[in-house]
Short mmCIF file of C-alpha atoms in Angstrom, two decimals:
data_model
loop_
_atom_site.label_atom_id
_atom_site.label_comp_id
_atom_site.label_asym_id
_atom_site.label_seq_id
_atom_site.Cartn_x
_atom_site.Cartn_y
_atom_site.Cartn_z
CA UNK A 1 176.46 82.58 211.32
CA UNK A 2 177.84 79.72 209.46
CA UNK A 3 181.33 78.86 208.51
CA UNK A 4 183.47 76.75 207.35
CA UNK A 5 187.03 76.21 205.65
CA UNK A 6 187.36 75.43 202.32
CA UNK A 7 190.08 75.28 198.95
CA UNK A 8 188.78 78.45 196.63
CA UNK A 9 189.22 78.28 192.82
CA UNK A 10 187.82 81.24 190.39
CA UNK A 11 184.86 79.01 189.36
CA UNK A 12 183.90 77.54 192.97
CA UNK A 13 184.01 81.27 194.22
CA UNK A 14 181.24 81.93 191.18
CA UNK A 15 179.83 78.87 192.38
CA UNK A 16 179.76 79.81 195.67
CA UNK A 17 178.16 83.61 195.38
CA UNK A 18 175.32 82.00 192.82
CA UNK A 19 174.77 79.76 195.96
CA UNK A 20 174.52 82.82 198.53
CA UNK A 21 177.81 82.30 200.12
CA UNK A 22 181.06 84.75 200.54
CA UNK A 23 184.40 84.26 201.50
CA UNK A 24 186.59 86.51 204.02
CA UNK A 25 189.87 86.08 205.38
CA UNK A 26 190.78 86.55 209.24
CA UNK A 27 193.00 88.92 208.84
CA UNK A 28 195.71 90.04 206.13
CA UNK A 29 198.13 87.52 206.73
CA UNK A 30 195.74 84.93 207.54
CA UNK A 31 196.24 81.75 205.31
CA UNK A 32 193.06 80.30 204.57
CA UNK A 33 189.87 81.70 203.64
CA UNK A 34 186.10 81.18 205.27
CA UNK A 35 182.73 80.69 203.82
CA UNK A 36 180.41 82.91 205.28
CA UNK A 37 176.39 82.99 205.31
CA UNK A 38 175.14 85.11 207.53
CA UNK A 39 171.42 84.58 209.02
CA UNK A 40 170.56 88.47 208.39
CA UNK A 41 172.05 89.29 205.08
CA UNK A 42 173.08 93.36 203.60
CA UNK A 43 171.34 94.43 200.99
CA UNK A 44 170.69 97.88 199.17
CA UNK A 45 167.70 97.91 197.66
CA UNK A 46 168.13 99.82 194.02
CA UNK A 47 164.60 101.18 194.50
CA UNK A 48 164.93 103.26 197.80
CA UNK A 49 168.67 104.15 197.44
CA UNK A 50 168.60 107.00 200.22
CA UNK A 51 170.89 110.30 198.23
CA UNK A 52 170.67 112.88 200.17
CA UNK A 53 170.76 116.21 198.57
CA UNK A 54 174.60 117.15 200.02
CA UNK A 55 176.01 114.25 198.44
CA UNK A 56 174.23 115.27 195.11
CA UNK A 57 175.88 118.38 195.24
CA UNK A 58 179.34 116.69 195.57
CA UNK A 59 178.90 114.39 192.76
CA UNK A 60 177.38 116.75 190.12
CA UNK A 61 180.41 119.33 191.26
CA UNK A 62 182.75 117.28 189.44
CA UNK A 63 184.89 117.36 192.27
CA UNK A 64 185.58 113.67 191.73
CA UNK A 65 186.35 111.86 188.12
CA UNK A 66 184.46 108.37 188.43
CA UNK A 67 185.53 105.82 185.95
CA UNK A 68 185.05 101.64 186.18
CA UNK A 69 187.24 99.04 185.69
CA UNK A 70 190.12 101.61 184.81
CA UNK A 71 192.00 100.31 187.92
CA UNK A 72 190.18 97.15 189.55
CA UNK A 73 194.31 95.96 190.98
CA UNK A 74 194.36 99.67 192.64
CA UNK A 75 191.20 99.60 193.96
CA UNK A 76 191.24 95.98 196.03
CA UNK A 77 194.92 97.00 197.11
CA UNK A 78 193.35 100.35 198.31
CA UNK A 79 190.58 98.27 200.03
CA UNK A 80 193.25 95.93 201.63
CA UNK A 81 195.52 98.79 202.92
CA UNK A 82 195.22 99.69 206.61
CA UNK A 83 193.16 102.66 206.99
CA UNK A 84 192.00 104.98 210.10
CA UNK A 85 190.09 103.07 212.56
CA UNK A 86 190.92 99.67 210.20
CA UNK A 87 194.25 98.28 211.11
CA UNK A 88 193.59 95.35 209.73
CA UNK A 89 191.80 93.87 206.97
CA UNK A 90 190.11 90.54 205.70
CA UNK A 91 191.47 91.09 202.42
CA UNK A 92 194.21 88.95 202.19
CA UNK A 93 196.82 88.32 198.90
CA UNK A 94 194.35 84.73 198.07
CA UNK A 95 191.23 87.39 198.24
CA UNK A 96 193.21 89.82 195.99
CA UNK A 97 194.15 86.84 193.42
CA UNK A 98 190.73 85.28 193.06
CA UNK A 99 188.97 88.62 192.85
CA UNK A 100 191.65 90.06 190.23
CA UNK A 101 191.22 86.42 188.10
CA UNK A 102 187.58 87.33 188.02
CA UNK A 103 187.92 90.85 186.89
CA UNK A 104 190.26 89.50 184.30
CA UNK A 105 187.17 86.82 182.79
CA UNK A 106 184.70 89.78 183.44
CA UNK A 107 182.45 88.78 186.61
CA UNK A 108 184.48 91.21 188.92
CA UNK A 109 184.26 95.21 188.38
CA UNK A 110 185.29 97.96 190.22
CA UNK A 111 184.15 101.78 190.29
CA UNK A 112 186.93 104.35 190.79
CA UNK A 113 186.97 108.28 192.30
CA UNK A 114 190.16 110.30 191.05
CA UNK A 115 191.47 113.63 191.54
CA UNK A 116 193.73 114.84 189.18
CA UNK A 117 194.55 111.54 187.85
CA UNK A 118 195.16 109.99 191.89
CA UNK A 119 192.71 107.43 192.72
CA UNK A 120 191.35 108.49 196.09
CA UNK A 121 188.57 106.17 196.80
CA UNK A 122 186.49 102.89 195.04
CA UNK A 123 184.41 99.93 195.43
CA UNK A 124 184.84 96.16 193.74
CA UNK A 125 182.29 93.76 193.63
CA UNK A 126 180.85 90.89 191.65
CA UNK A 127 178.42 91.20 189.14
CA UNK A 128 176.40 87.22 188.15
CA UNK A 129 172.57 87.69 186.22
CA UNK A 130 171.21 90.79 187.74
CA UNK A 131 172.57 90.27 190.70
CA UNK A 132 175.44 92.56 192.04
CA UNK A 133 177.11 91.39 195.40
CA UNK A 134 179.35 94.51 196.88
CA UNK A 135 182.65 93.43 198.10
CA UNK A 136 184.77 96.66 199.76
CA UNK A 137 185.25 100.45 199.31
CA UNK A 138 187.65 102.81 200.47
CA UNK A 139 188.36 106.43 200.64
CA UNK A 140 191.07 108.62 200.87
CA UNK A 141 189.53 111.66 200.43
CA UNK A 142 186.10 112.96 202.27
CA UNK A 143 183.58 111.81 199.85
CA UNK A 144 184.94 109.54 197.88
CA UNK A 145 183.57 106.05 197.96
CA UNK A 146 180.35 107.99 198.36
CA UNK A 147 180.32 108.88 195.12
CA UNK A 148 181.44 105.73 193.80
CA UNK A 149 178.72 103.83 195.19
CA UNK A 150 176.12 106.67 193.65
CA UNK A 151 177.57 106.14 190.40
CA UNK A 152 177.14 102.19 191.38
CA UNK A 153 173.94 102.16 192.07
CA UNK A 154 173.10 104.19 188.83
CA UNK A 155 174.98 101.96 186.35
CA UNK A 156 173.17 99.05 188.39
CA UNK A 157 169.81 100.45 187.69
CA UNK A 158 170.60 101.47 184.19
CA UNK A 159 172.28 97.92 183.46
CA UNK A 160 168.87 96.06 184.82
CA UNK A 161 170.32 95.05 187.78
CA UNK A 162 167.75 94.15 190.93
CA UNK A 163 170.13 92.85 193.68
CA UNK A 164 172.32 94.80 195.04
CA UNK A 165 174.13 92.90 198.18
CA UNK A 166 176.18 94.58 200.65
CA UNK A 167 176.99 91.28 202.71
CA UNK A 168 176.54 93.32 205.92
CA UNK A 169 175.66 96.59 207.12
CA UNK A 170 176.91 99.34 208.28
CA UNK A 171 175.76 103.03 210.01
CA UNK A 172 177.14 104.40 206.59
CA UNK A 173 175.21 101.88 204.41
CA UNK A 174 171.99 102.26 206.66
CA UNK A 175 172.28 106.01 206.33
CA UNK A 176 171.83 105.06 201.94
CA UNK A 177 169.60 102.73 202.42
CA UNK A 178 170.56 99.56 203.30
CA UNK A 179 168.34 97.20 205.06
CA UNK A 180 169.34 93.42 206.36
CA UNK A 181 166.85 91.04 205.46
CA UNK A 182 166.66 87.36 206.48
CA UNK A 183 168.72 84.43 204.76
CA UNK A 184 165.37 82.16 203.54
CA UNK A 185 164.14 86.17 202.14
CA UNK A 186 167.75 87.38 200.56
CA UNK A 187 168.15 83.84 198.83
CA UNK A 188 164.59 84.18 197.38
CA UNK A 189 165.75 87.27 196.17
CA UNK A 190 169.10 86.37 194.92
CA UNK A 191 167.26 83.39 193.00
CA UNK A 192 165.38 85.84 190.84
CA UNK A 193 168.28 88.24 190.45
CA UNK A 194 170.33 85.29 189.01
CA UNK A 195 167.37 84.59 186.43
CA UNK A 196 167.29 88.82 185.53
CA UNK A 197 169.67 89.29 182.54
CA UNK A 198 171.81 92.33 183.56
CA UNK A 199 174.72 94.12 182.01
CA UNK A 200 177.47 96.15 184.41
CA UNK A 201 177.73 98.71 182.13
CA UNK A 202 181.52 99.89 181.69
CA UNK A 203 180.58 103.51 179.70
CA UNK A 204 176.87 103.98 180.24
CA UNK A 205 175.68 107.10 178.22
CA UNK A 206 176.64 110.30 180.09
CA UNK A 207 173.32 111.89 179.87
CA UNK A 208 171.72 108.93 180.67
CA UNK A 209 173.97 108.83 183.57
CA UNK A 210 173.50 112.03 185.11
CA UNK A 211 169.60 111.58 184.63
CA UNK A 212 169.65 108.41 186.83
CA UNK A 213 172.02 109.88 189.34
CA UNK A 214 169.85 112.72 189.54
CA UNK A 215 166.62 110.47 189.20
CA UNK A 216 167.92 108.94 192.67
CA UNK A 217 167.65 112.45 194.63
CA UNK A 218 164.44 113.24 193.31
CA UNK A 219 162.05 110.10 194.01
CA UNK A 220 162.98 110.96 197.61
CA UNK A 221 161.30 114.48 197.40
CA UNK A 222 157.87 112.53 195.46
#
């Protein structure tokens, strides 16, 4: 893996995720930020999205209220806070500026889980062509960045998106899913998925929603 330190504006950062790159911080009080570019790259692919039929249940239960960009500032501070088996974070207040700048011009978006009006869980990420590169989630109650990532991948496939990038992968991620492919491969990929016009769509039509959620369950049965 490749690194290297570097001064981040808004528009380099576009720059740099159009170019394949990501940055992290160390730590949360680290003070400067890394380019990363890993040599086995995270991605979902938004064709064999893995939903198993337990989590389908949980989402169409209505136990969670999923909105987007309703509360991108909550969701990246919820992603920075320390968490159970994450003392630490590499989101620091730089990553948390930049990201918020580019929710505020539109590139950034975030999907939120509430219950009764608390936000318990989410995911932020950056959305450039058709291209969607997945930044953090996190939960605070069983379930709930699950769902946010169904509801994700839906309003990705609805909105025309083909790339969905998770950066790197977990046993959670693999469990949906997720596959790492090789840099030369992912940057093939990410070259079409900048050409693919794509829209993150903020209020997709609810019917049209739930179809595609439930869409996701059933190819897996075909």
């Amino acid at each position: 893996m490749s690194r290297r330190t570097v001064e981040i504006t808004p528009e380099l950062l576009i720059r740099a995720y159009r170019a394949g790159f990501f940055p992290m911080a160390e730590a949360r009080e680290a003070d400067r930020l890394y380019w990363l570019d890993p040599e086995q790259r995270g991605v979902l692919p938004l064709d064999r999205f893995h939903l198993p039929r337990r989590l389908l249940r949980t989402v169409e239960s209505g136990a969670f209220t999923v909105t987007a960009d309703r509360d991108f500032a909550g969701v990246i501070a919820g992603c920075a806070a320390p968490a159970p088996g994450r003392e630490d974070t590499w989101i620091n207040p730089q990553i948390e500026g930049l990201f918020t700048e580019l929710h505020r011009r539109g590139v950034a978006h975030s999907v939120e889980s509430w219950v009764d009006g608390r936000l318990v869980g989410g995911l932020y990420g950056v959305a450039l062509g058709g291209a969607f590169f997945g930044e953090s989630m996190f939960s605070r109650a069983t379930d709930a960045s699950k769902v946010a990532l169904v509801h994700l991948v839906a309003r990705l496939r609805l909105g025309g998106f083909v790339l969905l990038d998770t950066q790197f992968v977990t046993g959670h991620l693999t469990r949906l899913g997720a596959v790492e492919i090789p840099r030369d491969r992912y940057k093939q990929q990410l070259t079409t998925a900048l050409e693919t016009p794509a829209q993150f769509l903020v209020a997709p039509d609810p019917a049209a929603l739930a179809a595609e959620i439930r869409g996701l369950a059933g190819r897996q049965a075909m």
